[in-house]
Amino acid sequence: MGGKQLGFSDYEQTIAKKHTKRDNFLAELKSVVPWQALIELIKPCCPKMNKQGGRPPYPRPTMLRIRLIQQ
């Protein structure tokens, strides 16, 4: 009987997470937008890594999602 008893806060954090408007919006966006096709479409326009170094560019999927949500 060495099991740990869960408290109310443990229950709320693991099971009873309330879906916010943001969560619903992002879930709907994920199901509606063909992400992979759009990423392949913008691939030629994205910056490449520079041989001289410097800060690496953000990942394409991240930047695409940011731009879409901004618009």
mmCIF file of N, CA, C and O in Angstrom:
data_model
loop_
_atom_site.group_PDB
_atom_site.id
_atom_site.type_symbol
_atom_site.label_atom_id
_atom_site.label_comp_id
_atom_site.label_asym_id
_atom_site.label_seq_id
_atom_site.Cartn_x
_atom_site.Cartn_y
_atom_site.Cartn_z
ATOM 1 N N MET A 1 0.825 -1.191 0.000
ATOM 2 C CA MET A 1 0.000 0.000 0.000
ATOM 3 C C MET A 1 0.862 1.244 0.000
ATOM 4 O O MET A 1 0.631 2.181 0.711
ATOM 5 N N GLY A 2 1.881 1.254 -0.825
ATOM 6 C CA GLY A 2 2.783 2.382 -0.883
ATOM 7 C C GLY A 2 2.406 3.408 -1.937
ATOM 8 O O GLY A 2 3.216 4.233 -2.304
ATOM 9 N N GLY A 3 1.163 3.357 -2.440
ATOM 10 C CA GLY A 3 0.731 4.301 -3.474
ATOM 11 C C GLY A 3 0.501 5.685 -2.890
ATOM 12 O O GLY A 3 0.142 5.843 -1.727
ATOM 13 N N LYS A 4 0.700 6.685 -3.731
ATOM 14 C CA LYS A 4 0.511 8.066 -3.299
ATOM 15 C C LYS A 4 -0.927 8.480 -3.569
ATOM 16 O O LYS A 4 -1.457 8.279 -4.661
ATOM 17 N N GLN A 5 -1.560 9.066 -2.590
ATOM 18 C CA GLN A 5 -2.936 9.530 -2.757
ATOM 19 C C GLN A 5 -2.939 10.881 -3.461
ATOM 20 O O GLN A 5 -2.190 11.787 -3.113
ATOM 21 N N LEU A 6 -3.767 11.014 -4.479
ATOM 22 C CA LEU A 6 -3.855 12.253 -5.228
ATOM 23 C C LEU A 6 -4.742 13.260 -4.499
ATOM 24 O O LEU A 6 -5.775 12.903 -3.955
ATOM 25 N N GLY A 7 -4.319 14.516 -4.528
ATOM 26 C CA GLY A 7 -5.112 15.582 -3.947
ATOM 27 C C GLY A 7 -5.948 16.265 -5.014
ATOM 28 O O GLY A 7 -5.922 15.919 -6.195
ATOM 29 N N PHE A 8 -6.710 17.257 -4.593
ATOM 30 C CA PHE A 8 -7.549 17.979 -5.541
ATOM 31 C C PHE A 8 -6.722 18.695 -6.599
ATOM 32 O O PHE A 8 -7.085 18.737 -7.770
ATOM 33 N N SER A 9 -5.609 19.279 -6.199
ATOM 34 C CA SER A 9 -4.783 20.002 -7.168
ATOM 35 C C SER A 9 -4.180 19.048 -8.195
ATOM 36 O O SER A 9 -4.047 19.387 -9.370
ATOM 37 N N ASP A 10 -3.798 17.844 -7.761
ATOM 38 C CA ASP A 10 -3.280 16.853 -8.702
ATOM 39 C C ASP A 10 -4.347 16.483 -9.730
ATOM 40 O O ASP A 10 -4.071 16.348 -10.924
ATOM 41 N N TYR A 11 -5.574 16.337 -9.269
ATOM 42 C CA TYR A 11 -6.678 16.010 -10.157
ATOM 43 C C TYR A 11 -6.888 17.125 -11.180
ATOM 44 O O TYR A 11 -7.047 16.876 -12.365
ATOM 45 N N GLU A 12 -6.893 18.356 -10.726
ATOM 46 C CA GLU A 12 -7.125 19.489 -11.616
ATOM 47 C C GLU A 12 -6.028 19.632 -12.659
ATOM 48 O O GLU A 12 -6.295 19.972 -13.804
ATOM 49 N N GLN A 13 -4.804 19.389 -12.281
ATOM 50 C CA GLN A 13 -3.688 19.559 -13.199
ATOM 51 C C GLN A 13 -3.606 18.447 -14.238
ATOM 52 O O GLN A 13 -3.138 18.667 -15.348
ATOM 53 N N THR A 14 -4.058 17.248 -13.906
ATOM 54 C CA THR A 14 -3.897 16.131 -14.832
ATOM 55 C C THR A 14 -5.168 15.793 -15.597
ATOM 56 O O THR A 14 -5.115 15.556 -16.803
ATOM 57 N N ILE A 15 -6.301 15.813 -14.945
ATOM 58 C CA ILE A 15 -7.516 15.303 -15.569
ATOM 59 C C ILE A 15 -8.492 16.403 -15.968
ATOM 60 O O ILE A 15 -8.993 16.421 -17.077
ATOM 61 N N ALA A 16 -8.753 17.322 -15.090
ATOM 62 C CA ALA A 16 -9.838 18.282 -15.293
ATOM 63 C C ALA A 16 -9.345 19.599 -15.874
ATOM 64 O O ALA A 16 -9.759 20.655 -15.438
ATOM 65 N N LYS A 17 -8.494 19.536 -16.886
ATOM 66 C CA LYS A 17 -8.002 20.773 -17.493
ATOM 67 C C LYS A 17 -9.110 21.397 -18.315
ATOM 68 O O LYS A 17 -9.650 20.779 -19.232
ATOM 69 N N LYS A 18 -9.448 22.612 -18.016
ATOM 70 C CA LYS A 18 -10.492 23.322 -18.744
ATOM 71 C C LYS A 18 -9.920 23.835 -20.063
ATOM 72 O O LYS A 18 -8.840 24.411 -20.107
ATOM 73 N N HIS A 19 -10.652 23.618 -21.123
ATOM 74 C CA HIS A 19 -10.208 24.088 -22.431
ATOM 75 C C HIS A 19 -10.549 25.565 -22.569
ATOM 76 O O HIS A 19 -11.703 25.966 -22.453
ATOM 77 N N THR A 20 -9.539 26.361 -22.831
ATOM 78 C CA THR A 20 -9.727 27.795 -22.984
ATOM 79 C C THR A 20 -10.078 28.117 -24.433
ATOM 80 O O THR A 20 -10.010 27.258 -25.307
ATOM 81 N N LYS A 21 -10.426 29.370 -24.686
ATOM 82 C CA LYS A 21 -10.713 29.791 -26.055
ATOM 83 C C LYS A 21 -9.485 29.617 -26.933
ATOM 84 O O LYS A 21 -9.585 29.233 -28.092
ATOM 85 N N ARG A 22 -8.309 29.885 -26.359
ATOM 86 C CA ARG A 22 -7.066 29.734 -27.115
ATOM 87 C C ARG A 22 -6.838 28.278 -27.493
ATOM 88 O O ARG A 22 -6.465 27.971 -28.637
ATOM 89 N N ASP A 23 -7.057 27.359 -26.548
ATOM 90 C CA ASP A 23 -6.885 25.939 -26.850
ATOM 91 C C ASP A 23 -7.835 25.487 -27.950
ATOM 92 O O ASP A 23 -7.444 24.750 -28.856
ATOM 93 N N ASN A 24 -9.081 25.927 -27.867
ATOM 94 C CA ASN A 24 -10.061 25.560 -28.888
ATOM 95 C C ASN A 24 -9.674 26.129 -30.244
ATOM 96 O O ASN A 24 -9.788 25.452 -31.269
ATOM 97 N N PHE A 25 -9.220 27.386 -30.275
ATOM 98 C CA PHE A 25 -8.818 28.022 -31.522
ATOM 99 C C PHE A 25 -7.635 27.298 -32.149
ATOM 100 O O PHE A 25 -7.643 27.004 -33.353
ATOM 101 N N LEU A 26 -6.624 26.986 -31.357
ATOM 102 C CA LEU A 26 -5.439 26.315 -31.892
ATOM 103 C C LEU A 26 -5.755 24.897 -32.365
ATOM 104 O O LEU A 26 -5.207 24.435 -33.371
ATOM 105 N N ALA A 27 -6.649 24.204 -31.665
ATOM 106 C CA ALA A 27 -7.044 22.862 -32.091
ATOM 107 C C ALA A 27 -7.801 22.920 -33.418
ATOM 108 O O ALA A 27 -7.579 22.094 -34.313
ATOM 109 N N GLU A 28 -8.678 23.911 -33.558
ATOM 110 C CA GLU A 28 -9.419 24.067 -34.809
ATOM 111 C C GLU A 28 -8.470 24.438 -35.950
ATOM 112 O O GLU A 28 -8.580 23.918 -37.063
ATOM 113 N N LEU A 29 -7.528 25.326 -35.668
ATOM 114 C CA LEU A 29 -6.557 25.744 -36.672
ATOM 115 C C LEU A 29 -5.710 24.560 -37.133
ATOM 116 O O LEU A 29 -5.437 24.394 -38.319
ATOM 117 N N LYS A 30 -5.338 23.721 -36.190
ATOM 118 C CA LYS A 30 -4.512 22.553 -36.512
ATOM 119 C C LYS A 30 -5.262 21.568 -37.416
ATOM 120 O O LYS A 30 -4.673 20.965 -38.308
ATOM 121 N N SER A 31 -6.569 21.453 -37.209
ATOM 122 C CA SER A 31 -7.333 20.496 -38.004
ATOM 123 C C SER A 31 -7.732 21.050 -39.371
ATOM 124 O O SER A 31 -7.976 20.287 -40.293
ATOM 125 N N VAL A 32 -7.778 22.377 -39.526
ATOM 126 C CA VAL A 32 -8.269 22.978 -40.764
ATOM 127 C C VAL A 32 -7.155 23.280 -41.761
ATOM 128 O O VAL A 32 -7.315 23.078 -42.964
ATOM 129 N N VAL A 33 -6.016 23.754 -41.278
ATOM 130 C CA VAL A 33 -4.951 24.234 -42.150
ATOM 131 C C VAL A 33 -4.043 23.077 -42.586
ATOM 132 O O VAL A 33 -3.576 22.309 -41.751
ATOM 133 N N PRO A 34 -3.771 22.947 -43.891
ATOM 134 C CA PRO A 34 -2.838 21.909 -44.375
ATOM 135 C C PRO A 34 -1.386 22.373 -44.177
ATOM 136 O O PRO A 34 -0.742 22.890 -45.091
ATOM 137 N N TRP A 35 -0.854 22.210 -42.976
ATOM 138 C CA TRP A 35 0.445 22.767 -42.611
ATOM 139 C C TRP A 35 1.568 22.281 -43.503
ATOM 140 O O TRP A 35 2.396 23.066 -43.948
ATOM 141 N N GLN A 36 1.636 20.979 -43.743
ATOM 142 C CA GLN A 36 2.774 20.433 -44.485
ATOM 143 C C GLN A 36 2.816 20.967 -45.907
ATOM 144 O O GLN A 36 3.890 21.289 -46.427
ATOM 145 N N ALA A 37 1.669 21.098 -46.551
ATOM 146 C CA ALA A 37 1.631 21.631 -47.909
ATOM 147 C C ALA A 37 2.089 23.092 -47.931
ATOM 148 O O ALA A 37 2.815 23.509 -48.844
ATOM 149 N N LEU A 38 1.689 23.874 -46.947
ATOM 150 C CA LEU A 38 2.108 25.272 -46.882
ATOM 151 C C LEU A 38 3.602 25.402 -46.600
ATOM 152 O O LEU A 38 4.270 26.274 -47.149
ATOM 153 N N ILE A 39 4.131 24.545 -45.751
ATOM 154 C CA ILE A 39 5.561 24.586 -45.433
ATOM 155 C C ILE A 39 6.378 24.261 -46.686
ATOM 156 O O ILE A 39 7.385 24.914 -46.967
ATOM 157 N N GLU A 40 5.940 23.283 -47.462
ATOM 158 C CA GLU A 40 6.637 22.942 -48.700
ATOM 159 C C GLU A 40 6.550 24.087 -49.708
ATOM 160 O O GLU A 40 7.478 24.327 -50.471
ATOM 161 N N LEU A 41 5.448 24.811 -49.698
ATOM 162 C CA LEU A 41 5.255 25.921 -50.613
ATOM 163 C C LEU A 41 6.203 27.087 -50.310
ATOM 164 O O LEU A 41 6.724 27.720 -51.222
ATOM 165 N N ILE A 42 6.462 27.348 -49.028
ATOM 166 C CA ILE A 42 7.317 28.485 -48.662
ATOM 167 C C ILE A 42 8.786 28.097 -48.505
ATOM 168 O O ILE A 42 9.625 28.967 -48.284
ATOM 169 N N LYS A 43 9.098 26.838 -48.633
ATOM 170 C CA LYS A 43 10.477 26.371 -48.432
ATOM 171 C C LYS A 43 11.513 27.118 -49.275
ATOM 172 O O LYS A 43 12.560 27.509 -48.754
ATOM 173 N N PRO A 44 11.277 27.400 -50.571
ATOM 174 C CA PRO A 44 12.291 28.109 -51.368
ATOM 175 C C PRO A 44 12.529 29.553 -50.915
ATOM 176 O O PRO A 44 13.584 30.116 -51.180
ATOM 177 N N CYS A 45 11.578 30.153 -50.258
ATOM 178 C CA CYS A 45 11.694 31.566 -49.848
ATOM 179 C C CYS A 45 12.361 31.753 -48.493
ATOM 180 O O CYS A 45 12.717 32.880 -48.138
ATOM 181 N N CYS A 46 12.502 30.696 -47.735
ATOM 182 C CA CYS A 46 13.024 30.812 -46.373
ATOM 183 C C CYS A 46 14.539 30.960 -46.366
ATOM 184 O O CYS A 46 15.232 30.393 -47.217
ATOM 185 N N PRO A 47 15.081 31.697 -45.398
ATOM 186 C CA PRO A 47 16.539 31.866 -45.329
ATOM 187 C C PRO A 47 17.242 30.565 -44.964
ATOM 188 O O PRO A 47 16.707 29.733 -44.251
ATOM 189 N N LYS A 48 18.425 30.415 -45.468
ATOM 190 C CA LYS A 48 19.252 29.238 -45.190
ATOM 191 C C LYS A 48 20.276 29.598 -44.114
ATOM 192 O O LYS A 48 20.538 30.759 -43.840
ATOM 193 N N MET A 49 20.894 28.565 -43.558
ATOM 194 C CA MET A 49 21.959 28.785 -42.589
ATOM 195 C C MET A 49 23.151 29.417 -43.295
ATOM 196 O O MET A 49 23.525 29.003 -44.396
ATOM 197 N N ASN A 50 23.750 30.402 -42.664
ATOM 198 C CA ASN A 50 24.894 31.102 -43.227
ATOM 199 C C ASN A 50 26.175 30.382 -42.821
ATOM 200 O O ASN A 50 26.316 29.947 -41.673
ATOM 201 N N LYS A 51 27.130 30.264 -43.718
ATOM 202 C CA LYS A 51 28.394 29.587 -43.407
ATOM 203 C C LYS A 51 29.250 30.399 -42.449
ATOM 204 O O LYS A 51 30.127 29.873 -41.797
ATOM 205 N N GLN A 52 28.996 31.698 -42.373
ATOM 206 C CA GLN A 52 29.789 32.557 -41.499
ATOM 207 C C GLN A 52 29.308 32.506 -40.054
ATOM 208 O O GLN A 52 29.918 33.112 -39.187
ATOM 209 N N GLY A 53 28.242 31.827 -39.808
ATOM 210 C CA GLY A 53 27.718 31.729 -38.448
ATOM 211 C C GLY A 53 26.563 32.682 -38.255
ATOM 212 O O GLY A 53 25.858 33.031 -39.178
ATOM 213 N N GLY A 54 26.379 33.115 -37.047
ATOM 214 C CA GLY A 54 25.274 34.003 -36.741
ATOM 215 C C GLY A 54 24.099 33.241 -36.144
ATOM 216 O O GLY A 54 24.145 32.030 -35.939
ATOM 217 N N ARG A 55 23.079 33.993 -35.856
ATOM 218 C CA ARG A 55 21.905 33.396 -35.242
ATOM 219 C C ARG A 55 21.163 32.547 -36.276
ATOM 220 O O ARG A 55 20.871 33.008 -37.367
ATOM 221 N N PRO A 56 20.822 31.305 -35.927
ATOM 222 C CA PRO A 56 20.079 30.469 -36.863
ATOM 223 C C PRO A 56 18.637 30.972 -37.006
ATOM 224 O O PRO A 56 18.072 31.523 -36.066
ATOM 225 N N PRO A 57 18.033 30.783 -38.182
ATOM 226 C CA PRO A 57 16.648 31.222 -38.370
ATOM 227 C C PRO A 57 15.686 30.354 -37.560
ATOM 228 O O PRO A 57 15.999 29.214 -37.203
ATOM 229 N N TYR A 58 14.510 30.906 -37.280
ATOM 230 C CA TYR A 58 13.475 30.137 -36.599
ATOM 231 C C TYR A 58 12.995 29.018 -37.523
ATOM 232 O O TYR A 58 13.056 29.141 -38.752
ATOM 233 N N PRO A 59 12.474 27.954 -36.960
ATOM 234 C CA PRO A 59 11.951 26.864 -37.800
ATOM 235 C C PRO A 59 10.781 27.347 -38.664
ATOM 236 O O PRO A 59 9.986 28.197 -38.252
ATOM 237 N N ARG A 60 10.686 26.814 -39.867
ATOM 238 C CA ARG A 60 9.634 27.229 -40.806
ATOM 239 C C ARG A 60 8.230 27.048 -40.246
ATOM 240 O O ARG A 60 7.406 27.954 -40.380
ATOM 241 N N PRO A 61 7.911 25.884 -39.642
ATOM 242 C CA PRO A 61 6.535 25.725 -39.134
ATOM 243 C C PRO A 61 6.169 26.767 -38.079
ATOM 244 O O PRO A 61 5.054 27.281 -38.077
ATOM 245 N N THR A 62 7.119 27.106 -37.231
ATOM 246 C CA THR A 62 6.858 28.104 -36.186
ATOM 247 C C THR A 62 6.574 29.462 -36.801
ATOM 248 O O THR A 62 5.591 30.127 -36.433
ATOM 249 N N MET A 63 7.387 29.879 -37.748
ATOM 250 C CA MET A 63 7.187 31.190 -38.365
ATOM 251 C C MET A 63 5.890 31.234 -39.178
ATOM 252 O O MET A 63 5.188 32.240 -39.173
ATOM 253 N N LEU A 64 5.558 30.148 -39.841
ATOM 254 C CA LEU A 64 4.321 30.105 -40.606
ATOM 255 C C LEU A 64 3.107 30.247 -39.694
ATOM 256 O O LEU A 64 2.187 31.011 -39.985
ATOM 257 N N ARG A 65 3.123 29.532 -38.583
ATOM 258 C CA ARG A 65 1.996 29.624 -37.641
ATOM 259 C C ARG A 65 1.882 31.024 -37.040
ATOM 260 O O ARG A 65 0.785 31.569 -36.908
ATOM 261 N N ILE A 66 3.007 31.622 -36.711
ATOM 262 C CA ILE A 66 2.998 32.982 -36.147
ATOM 263 C C ILE A 66 2.413 33.968 -37.150
ATOM 264 O O ILE A 66 1.557 34.776 -36.803
ATOM 265 N N ARG A 67 2.868 33.900 -38.395
ATOM 266 C CA ARG A 67 2.369 34.825 -39.416
ATOM 267 C C ARG A 67 0.878 34.624 -39.690
ATOM 268 O O ARG A 67 0.132 35.582 -39.873
ATOM 269 N N LEU A 68 0.432 33.372 -39.718
ATOM 270 C CA LEU A 68 -0.969 33.107 -39.961
ATOM 271 C C LEU A 68 -1.838 33.638 -38.820
ATOM 272 O O LEU A 68 -2.870 34.256 -39.066
ATOM 273 N N ILE A 69 -1.418 33.438 -37.598
ATOM 274 C CA ILE A 69 -2.191 33.914 -36.458
ATOM 275 C C ILE A 69 -2.184 35.431 -36.408
ATOM 276 O O ILE A 69 -3.177 36.062 -36.042
ATOM 277 N N GLN A 70 -1.084 36.078 -36.801
ATOM 278 C CA GLN A 70 -1.040 37.542 -36.821
ATOM 279 C C GLN A 70 -2.054 38.101 -37.801
ATOM 280 O O GLN A 70 -2.655 39.141 -37.548
ATOM 281 N N GLN A 71 -2.219 37.442 -38.923
ATOM 282 C CA GLN A 71 -3.137 37.942 -39.945
ATOM 283 C C GLN A 71 -4.569 37.659 -39.536
ATOM 284 O O GLN A 71 -5.473 38.354 -39.824
#
